[in-house]
Amino acid sequence: MGELQSSERRSALRVVGGILLSALGLAWAIPAALFATSPVRRRRGSTSDAKQPGSEEDRATSVPIASLSEVPDLDQGGEPLRAAVVASGLRDAWNRLDQTKLGSVFVGKRAGALTALSATCPHAGCGIDYDGSRRQFVCPCHNSAFSIDGQRISGPAPRDMDRLDVSEKGGTVFCQFQRFRLALKNKVPV
Amino acid sequence: MAAVKTPESNSASAPESKSASAPESKSASAPESSHAASGDAAEDSDSDDGWLQQRTGYRALLRSLLDHPVSGGPRFAYVFGSLLLIALCNQVLTGALLMAFYAPSATDAWASVAYIQDQLWLGWLVRGLHSSGASLLIIGVVLHMVQVAIYGAYRAPREVNWWTGLLLALLLFGFALTGYLLPWDQKGYWATQVATTLLGATPLIGSTLQQLVQGGKAYGNLTLTHFYSLHVFVLPVCLLALVVLHLALFRRHGVTPLWRRGADELARTTEPFWPRQAVYDLAAGTLMIAALFVSVVRTHGVELGAPADPSVAYDARPEWYFLPLFQLLKYFPGSLEIVAALGAPLVFLGALSLMPWLDRGSATLGPAGLSAAQRVRSLAVFALCLGGVALLSGLARRDDARNASFRRHQADAHAQAVRARTLALQGVPVAGGIAVYENDPLEQGRKLFAEHCAGCHRLDRMGPSDEDQKGPTLNRLFSRGYIEAFLRAPDSPAFYGKSPLRGGMKPVELVGPELTDLVEYVYSLAGSKDVDAAKVARGQVLFEDKNCDLCHERDGKTGGQGPNLLGYGSEAWLRGFLLAPASITYYGDKNDMPAFGKKLSDGEMSRLLMFLLAQRAASNSAH
Ligand code: FES
């Protein structure tokens, strides 16, 4: 009888021990999970000019990339111009950045209109080069090749080069820089 | 007292071999019977073992961890070691989380901690748990030591374990010291300077040691990377090794029951660690962690000071657990200081580590345990050590409480911290922590002034010297003092002396109360609320009596010899002036100042205005 009682008490103690252990674990795990995942949720307490480089919120921003006069006409045999995309007022975690390079784009005039192609390879993100002798874009990593208009010709790239919105105002060319998810058939913004 | 050897309890057939090797469980006690009820069937036949058990034998490991016998049965008095382990878990976990967001560089450290504290979800909680957890560990160490001292657990054969415990406590202070600097805020920066300077005063090797620790002759990036590596790698590895040793030695000797209990009674009441002692430990641990959470939530975590600024002096205090040492230094002037700084902790640790031998004379009383009364010498030394520490920290607190300038300083430091952290919400410029003040619109206004206005106007240390100055000095612009000085001598070099406006206005010849009244009236034109209505009324009469109104209109539309004074000194007046200084309502064709306002963006304009108008407010408080 006494033994039975004692063994019951011990099972009860085991349960209590388990509960306490879980309580302790949860007390740490819940705040830890919320804390660690906060960068993937919306930023809190941020000011309106806070933007993550190249992210969705940033889509509306146009940055100047070149002056109209230096943009080559591809129809006349010009080579696409590689222009760095430099933005201001961006946020990177705790920093406010001025004049940050986001990436580069190839700009040119085609049938009188401005075109801009992201220099980021849609396969795995390497930087695409322009091969003047073949008049093609070539990715040095896994040899994907694209036509001068960005159409995929060969190689492992799953889609054409990513086209970006460009506009011109007062002789300056602006580009809406954006990043897209890699290795997908479709162009999906990051 | 019989010690259980761990290897036996590790073997697969633990229940049998343990009852054979553990004399104290010879009576059919509760633990054995419950084994039969719950575990044996599964543990004894390999065929029933799970996949994992067959391959790893993990149950034997679990059993060896959990079934360790507690001689004389579980007690709440034994919880302190486990509490320290739980508090240590808290440090490891929160530390790992903080590491994922912290940047150990002089330019980024403060900004990243401010980001953790104010912008990440529950960042203040995680950081608060880590920082207060350090205090908790120190409190836990003291309680653990007190329990060990009272029960006599420092005595033979546990001397080595007592020493490893002391070393562990010392390591904790190492953690605290290195961790205090990492946020790179004013408090940590200046307090740690004291510590490294003392280190540098060590005879012979001091300066080399100091430079090694701080990564060079002065504080900078390398100081942070060095402290970081110590805090998150070197010290933790040492700590882990010592904890393992400490626990292994504990397992070897078991708990130390109170001396009153006879060997028979102890043997009869011995129980395994799991579940009862474990539940005691966990219950106390849960309470402790709950208390930690409550205290962190109530204070919204630990304060982050303003970013470290070598140009701004700071009345630094170390964390509370360093206060005794801090206080001690006050009593040892000059070169004796280093003796106290290094000597006192050595004497302290030396006295404590010798405790096991202080009662040598009474060793003949046998190993069954000496009562506290028989250990009066060692306990007296222990009490003296703790009492001294408590006394010193009490004195330190009393000194600070009586020190009004220290309290004022703390209030200022707090205000500065709030300002810096509010500005940090807009993102900290890459130049580093103190560059956060550039986010301040006033500071940006100052920059715009330096860029656009300081070519001709002087303000503070910006702008040309008297000879080269083309426009008025703008210190305290639009304040009463400014207006008065201008009215008395408009053509002085500080006003229109060097500008085409020279000679445009005659000095006002009023003196005494009349001048004050006129000044008050002109001052009131900006729409300020802080005016004396009676003076204003008298001033307005004077304005008209003395014919000021012949040149100065006050309707905001009409031009005159001098500027139209409607809203003179207000934001609207100044904005209009900056946009069109040559308009007929301002200085007309005598104006020589370009319309700078047109070059500025809206944001820049409002920041410049804010800066200029702050001149008026700043000097008002001085009046
Ligand atoms: S990254 Fe361009 S081809 Fe693979």
Short mmCIF file of C-alpha atoms in Angstrom, two decimals, chain A residues 19-103:
data_model
loop_
_atom_site.label_atom_id
_atom_site.label_comp_id
_atom_site.label_asym_id
_atom_site.label_seq_id
_atom_site.Cartn_x
_atom_site.Cartn_y
_atom_site.Cartn_z
CA ILE A 19 5.35 20.45 -16.99
CA LEU A 20 7.93 22.66 -15.32
CA LEU A 21 10.52 21.75 -17.92
CA SER A 22 8.12 22.58 -20.75
CA ALA A 23 7.14 25.83 -19.06
CA LEU A 24 10.76 26.87 -18.85
CA GLY A 25 11.36 25.82 -22.42
CA LEU A 26 8.38 27.78 -23.71
CA ALA A 27 9.28 30.85 -21.70
CA TRP A 28 12.49 31.00 -23.68
CA ALA A 29 11.37 29.54 -26.99
CA ILE A 30 8.48 31.90 -27.68
CA PRO A 31 10.33 35.21 -27.27
CA ALA A 32 13.35 33.66 -28.98
CA ALA A 33 11.30 32.70 -32.02
CA LEU A 34 9.63 36.11 -32.22
CA PHE A 35 12.94 37.88 -31.84
CA ALA A 36 14.89 35.79 -34.30
CA THR A 37 12.23 36.03 -37.01
CA SER A 38 11.59 39.74 -36.72
CA PRO A 39 13.69 40.70 -39.77
CA VAL A 40 11.44 38.63 -42.01
CA ARG A 41 8.36 40.39 -40.73
CA ARG A 42 7.47 43.98 -41.39
CA ARG A 43 9.76 46.45 -39.77
CA ARG A 44 8.21 48.14 -36.80
CA GLY A 45 8.78 51.71 -35.78
CA SER A 46 10.42 52.52 -39.06
CA THR A 47 10.18 55.88 -40.69
CA SER A 48 8.51 56.34 -44.04
CA ASP A 49 11.77 56.76 -45.92
CA ALA A 50 12.97 53.39 -44.69
CA LYS A 51 13.44 50.98 -47.51
CA GLN A 52 15.20 47.68 -47.82
CA PRO A 53 17.52 47.75 -50.81
CA GLY A 54 15.80 46.23 -53.83
CA SER A 55 12.80 44.99 -51.86
CA GLU A 56 9.12 45.37 -52.71
CA GLU A 57 8.70 48.55 -50.70
CA ASP A 58 11.51 49.96 -52.74
CA ARG A 59 9.88 49.23 -56.08
CA ALA A 60 8.44 52.65 -56.61
CA THR A 61 11.81 54.37 -56.32
CA SER A 62 13.44 55.41 -59.50
CA VAL A 63 17.12 56.08 -59.39
CA PRO A 64 19.09 58.00 -62.01
CA ILE A 65 21.46 55.69 -63.87
CA ALA A 66 22.75 57.61 -66.85
CA SER A 67 22.30 60.73 -68.88
CA LEU A 68 20.30 60.29 -72.07
CA SER A 69 23.18 61.33 -74.31
CA GLU A 70 25.41 58.47 -73.21
CA VAL A 71 22.81 55.75 -73.86
CA PRO A 72 23.84 53.88 -77.04
CA ASP A 73 21.44 53.06 -79.82
CA LEU A 74 21.54 49.29 -80.18
CA ASP A 75 19.96 49.41 -83.63
CA GLN A 76 22.96 51.37 -84.84
CA GLY A 77 25.32 48.68 -83.59
CA GLY A 78 25.99 50.28 -80.23
CA GLU A 79 26.93 48.15 -77.24
CA PRO A 80 24.60 48.17 -74.25
CA LEU A 81 25.85 50.44 -71.51
CA ARG A 82 26.50 48.87 -68.18
CA ALA A 83 25.31 51.33 -65.53
CA ALA A 84 25.62 50.99 -61.79
CA VAL A 85 22.44 51.51 -59.81
CA VAL A 86 23.22 53.78 -56.90
CA ALA A 87 20.52 54.73 -54.45
CA SER A 88 20.31 57.04 -51.46
CA GLY A 89 18.38 57.02 -48.25
CA LEU A 90 18.20 53.25 -48.00
CA ARG A 91 18.19 51.34 -44.77
CA ASP A 92 20.27 48.30 -44.00
CA ALA A 93 19.20 47.07 -40.56
CA TRP A 94 20.58 49.78 -38.26
CA ASN A 95 22.31 51.85 -40.92
CA ARG A 96 20.96 54.63 -43.07
CA LEU A 97 22.91 54.50 -46.28
CA ASP A 98 23.77 57.25 -48.67
CA GLN A 99 24.93 56.43 -52.18
CA THR A 100 24.67 52.66 -52.00
CA LYS A 101 25.32 50.46 -55.01
CA LEU A 102 22.44 48.10 -55.51
CA GLY A 103 23.53 46.36 -58.69
#
